[in-house]
PDB file of C-alpha atoms in Angstrom:
ATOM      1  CA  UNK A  20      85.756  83.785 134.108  1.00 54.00           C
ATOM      2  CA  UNK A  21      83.217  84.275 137.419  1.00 65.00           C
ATOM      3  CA  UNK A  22      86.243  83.441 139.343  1.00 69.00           C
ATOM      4  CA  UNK A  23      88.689  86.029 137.844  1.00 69.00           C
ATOM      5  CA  UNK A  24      86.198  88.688 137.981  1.00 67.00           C
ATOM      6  CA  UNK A  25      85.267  87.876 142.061  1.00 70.00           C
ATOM      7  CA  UNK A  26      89.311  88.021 142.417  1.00 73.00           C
ATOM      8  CA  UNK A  27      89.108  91.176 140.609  1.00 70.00           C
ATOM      9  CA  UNK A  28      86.470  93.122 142.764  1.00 69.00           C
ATOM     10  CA  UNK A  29      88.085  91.776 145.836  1.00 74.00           C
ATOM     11  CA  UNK A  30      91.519  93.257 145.229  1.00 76.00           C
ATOM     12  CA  UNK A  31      89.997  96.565 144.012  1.00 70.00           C
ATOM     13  CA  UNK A  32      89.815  99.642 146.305  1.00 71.00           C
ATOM     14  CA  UNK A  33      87.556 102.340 145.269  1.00 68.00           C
ATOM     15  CA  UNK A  34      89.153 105.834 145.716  1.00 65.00           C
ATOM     16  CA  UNK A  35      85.807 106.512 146.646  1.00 64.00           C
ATOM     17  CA  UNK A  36      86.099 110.793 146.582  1.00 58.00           C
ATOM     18  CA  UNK A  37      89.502 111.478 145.352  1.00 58.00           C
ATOM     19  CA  UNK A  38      88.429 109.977 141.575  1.00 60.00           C
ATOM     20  CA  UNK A  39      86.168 113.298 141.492  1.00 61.00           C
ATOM     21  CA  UNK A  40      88.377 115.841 143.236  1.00 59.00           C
ATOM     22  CA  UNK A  41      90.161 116.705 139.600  1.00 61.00           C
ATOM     23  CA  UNK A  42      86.826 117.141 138.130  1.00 63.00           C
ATOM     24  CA  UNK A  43      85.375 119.430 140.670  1.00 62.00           C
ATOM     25  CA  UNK A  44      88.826 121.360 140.813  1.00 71.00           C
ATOM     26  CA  UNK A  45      88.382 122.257 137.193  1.00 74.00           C
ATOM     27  CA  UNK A  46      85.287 123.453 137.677  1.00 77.00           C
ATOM     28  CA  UNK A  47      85.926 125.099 140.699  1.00 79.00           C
ATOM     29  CA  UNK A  48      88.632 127.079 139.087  1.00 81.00           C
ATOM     30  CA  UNK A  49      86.456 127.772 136.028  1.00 83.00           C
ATOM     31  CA  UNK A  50      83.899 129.615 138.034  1.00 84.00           C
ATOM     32  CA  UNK A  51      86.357 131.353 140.802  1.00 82.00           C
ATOM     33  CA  UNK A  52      87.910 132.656 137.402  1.00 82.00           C
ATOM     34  CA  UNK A  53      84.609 134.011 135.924  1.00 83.00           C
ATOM     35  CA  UNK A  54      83.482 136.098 138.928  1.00 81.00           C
ATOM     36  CA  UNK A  55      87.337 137.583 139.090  1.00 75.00           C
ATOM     37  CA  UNK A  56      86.350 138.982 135.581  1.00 74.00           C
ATOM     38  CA  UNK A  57      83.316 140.392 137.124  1.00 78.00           C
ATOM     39  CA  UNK A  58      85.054 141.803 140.127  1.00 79.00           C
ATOM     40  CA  UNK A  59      86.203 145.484 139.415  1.00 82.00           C
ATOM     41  CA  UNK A  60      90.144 145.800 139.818  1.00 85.00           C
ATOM     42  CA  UNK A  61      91.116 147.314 143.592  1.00 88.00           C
ATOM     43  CA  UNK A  62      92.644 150.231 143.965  1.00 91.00           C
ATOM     44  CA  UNK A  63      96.116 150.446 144.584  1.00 94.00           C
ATOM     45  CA  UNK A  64      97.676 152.355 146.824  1.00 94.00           C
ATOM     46  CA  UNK A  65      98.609 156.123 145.579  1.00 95.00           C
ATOM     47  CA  UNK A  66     102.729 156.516 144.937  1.00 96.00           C
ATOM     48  CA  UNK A  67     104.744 159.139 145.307  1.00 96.00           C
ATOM     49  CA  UNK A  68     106.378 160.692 141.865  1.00 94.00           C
ATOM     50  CA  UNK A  69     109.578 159.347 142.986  1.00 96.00           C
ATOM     51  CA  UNK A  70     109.293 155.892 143.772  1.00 97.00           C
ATOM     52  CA  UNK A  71     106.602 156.116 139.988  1.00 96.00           C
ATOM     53  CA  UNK A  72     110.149 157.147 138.431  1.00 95.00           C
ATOM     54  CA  UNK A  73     112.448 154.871 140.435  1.00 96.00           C
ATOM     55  CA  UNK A  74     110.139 151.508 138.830  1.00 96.00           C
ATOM     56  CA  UNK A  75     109.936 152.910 135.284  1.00 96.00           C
ATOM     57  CA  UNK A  76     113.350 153.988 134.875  1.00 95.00           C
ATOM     58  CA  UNK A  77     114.294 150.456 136.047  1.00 96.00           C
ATOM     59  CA  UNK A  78     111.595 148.657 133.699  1.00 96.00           C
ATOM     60  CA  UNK A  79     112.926 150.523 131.300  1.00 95.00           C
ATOM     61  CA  UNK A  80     116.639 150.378 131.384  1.00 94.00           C
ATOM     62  CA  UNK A  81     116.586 146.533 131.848  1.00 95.00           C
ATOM     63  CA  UNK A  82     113.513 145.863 129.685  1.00 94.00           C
ATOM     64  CA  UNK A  83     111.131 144.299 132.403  1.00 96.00           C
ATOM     65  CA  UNK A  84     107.377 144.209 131.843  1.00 96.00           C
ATOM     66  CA  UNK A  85     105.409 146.322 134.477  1.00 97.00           C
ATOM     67  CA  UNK A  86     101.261 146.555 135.694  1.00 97.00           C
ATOM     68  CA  UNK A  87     100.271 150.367 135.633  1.00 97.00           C
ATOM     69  CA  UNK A  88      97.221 151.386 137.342  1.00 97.00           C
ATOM     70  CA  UNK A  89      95.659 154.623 135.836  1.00 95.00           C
ATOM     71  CA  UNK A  90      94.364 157.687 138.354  1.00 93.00           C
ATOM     72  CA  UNK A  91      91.335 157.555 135.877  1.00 92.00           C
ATOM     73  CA  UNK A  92      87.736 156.077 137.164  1.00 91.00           C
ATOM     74  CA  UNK A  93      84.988 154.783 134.710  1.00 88.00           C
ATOM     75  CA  UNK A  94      81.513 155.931 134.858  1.00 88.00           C
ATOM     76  CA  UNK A  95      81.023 153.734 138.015  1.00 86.00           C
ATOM     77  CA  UNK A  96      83.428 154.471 139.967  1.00 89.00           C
ATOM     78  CA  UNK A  97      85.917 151.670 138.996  1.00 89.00           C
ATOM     79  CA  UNK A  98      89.579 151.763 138.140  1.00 93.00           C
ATOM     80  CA  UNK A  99      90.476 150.592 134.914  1.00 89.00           C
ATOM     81  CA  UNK A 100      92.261 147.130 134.037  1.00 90.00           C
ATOM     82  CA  UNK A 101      96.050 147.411 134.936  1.00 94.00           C
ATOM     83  CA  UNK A 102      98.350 148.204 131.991  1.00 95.00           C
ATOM     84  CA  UNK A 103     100.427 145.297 131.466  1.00 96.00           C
ATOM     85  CA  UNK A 104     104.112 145.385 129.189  1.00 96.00           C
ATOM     86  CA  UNK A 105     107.465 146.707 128.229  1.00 96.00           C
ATOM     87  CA  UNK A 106     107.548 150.424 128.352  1.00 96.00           C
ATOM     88  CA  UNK A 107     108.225 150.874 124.592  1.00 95.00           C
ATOM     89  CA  UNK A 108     109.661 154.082 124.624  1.00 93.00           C
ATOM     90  CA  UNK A 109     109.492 158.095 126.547  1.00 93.00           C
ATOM     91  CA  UNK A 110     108.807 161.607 126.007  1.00 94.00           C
ATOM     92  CA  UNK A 111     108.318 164.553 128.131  1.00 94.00           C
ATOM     93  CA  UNK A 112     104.935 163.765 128.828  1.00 95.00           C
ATOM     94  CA  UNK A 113     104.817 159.773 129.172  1.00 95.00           C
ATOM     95  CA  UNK A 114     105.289 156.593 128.353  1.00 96.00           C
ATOM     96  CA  UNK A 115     104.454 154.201 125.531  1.00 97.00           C
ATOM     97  CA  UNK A 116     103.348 151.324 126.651  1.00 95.00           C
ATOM     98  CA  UNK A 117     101.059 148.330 124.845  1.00 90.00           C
ATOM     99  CA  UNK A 118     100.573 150.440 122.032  1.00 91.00           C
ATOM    100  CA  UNK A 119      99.567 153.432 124.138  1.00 94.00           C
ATOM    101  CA  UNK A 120     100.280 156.663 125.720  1.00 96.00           C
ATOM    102  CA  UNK A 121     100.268 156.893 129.553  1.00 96.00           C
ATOM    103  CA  UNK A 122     101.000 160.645 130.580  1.00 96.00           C
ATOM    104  CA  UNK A 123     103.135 160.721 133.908  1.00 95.00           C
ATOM    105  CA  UNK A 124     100.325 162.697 135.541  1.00 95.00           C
ATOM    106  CA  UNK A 125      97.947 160.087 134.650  1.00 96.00           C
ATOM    107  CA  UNK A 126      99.866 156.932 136.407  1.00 97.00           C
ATOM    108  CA  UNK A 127      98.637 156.017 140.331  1.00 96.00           C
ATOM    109  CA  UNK A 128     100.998 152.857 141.064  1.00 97.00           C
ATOM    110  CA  UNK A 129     103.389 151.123 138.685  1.00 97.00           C
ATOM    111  CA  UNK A 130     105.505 147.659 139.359  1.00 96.00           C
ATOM    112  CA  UNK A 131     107.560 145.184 138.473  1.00 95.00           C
ATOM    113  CA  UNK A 132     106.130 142.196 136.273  1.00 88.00           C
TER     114      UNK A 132
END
């Protein structure tokens, strides 16, 4: 058995750090993905009415999912989480989208999913 095991160990070649890169990708990722939560979304740039109604209409008509980022600020200064889905349906004043109301006047930048 001595002999098999010697034969063993001298065909074997460690793969010294690439047996660890998986593990420390995984964690890696884990923590790049928890201080993304903490980061506050950007702001996107400001778009004009037209090219607002251009997306939506287009979402809309062909049922895509779109990101909507609210003109609205929170108490620190921060825009809200994007609005992400299929606009559900329209009025005169907005959209209905993920089980809410966005009013036209309220939308900064819209797009495509």
């Amino acid at each position: 058995m001595s002999k098999e095991r010697d034969y063993y160990f001298e065909q074997y070649q460690d793969r010294k750090m690439k047996k660890w890169a998986g593990f420390y990708l995984s964690e890696h990722t884990a923590i790049i993905a928890k201080e993304k939560k903490k980061r506050p979304p950007e702001q996107k740039e400001q778009m004009s009415w037209e090219e607002i109604d251009t997306i939506l209409a287009k979402a809309y008509q062909e049922q895509y999912s779109v990101a909507i980022q609210k003109e609205e600020l929170d108490s620190e200064g921060n825009y809200s989480e994007d609005i992400i889905g299929c606009i559900q349906g329209h009025d005169e004043l907005g959209i209905y989208i993920a089980d809410q109301k966005v009013g036209y006047d309220e939308i900064r930048h819209v797009q495509l999913n």
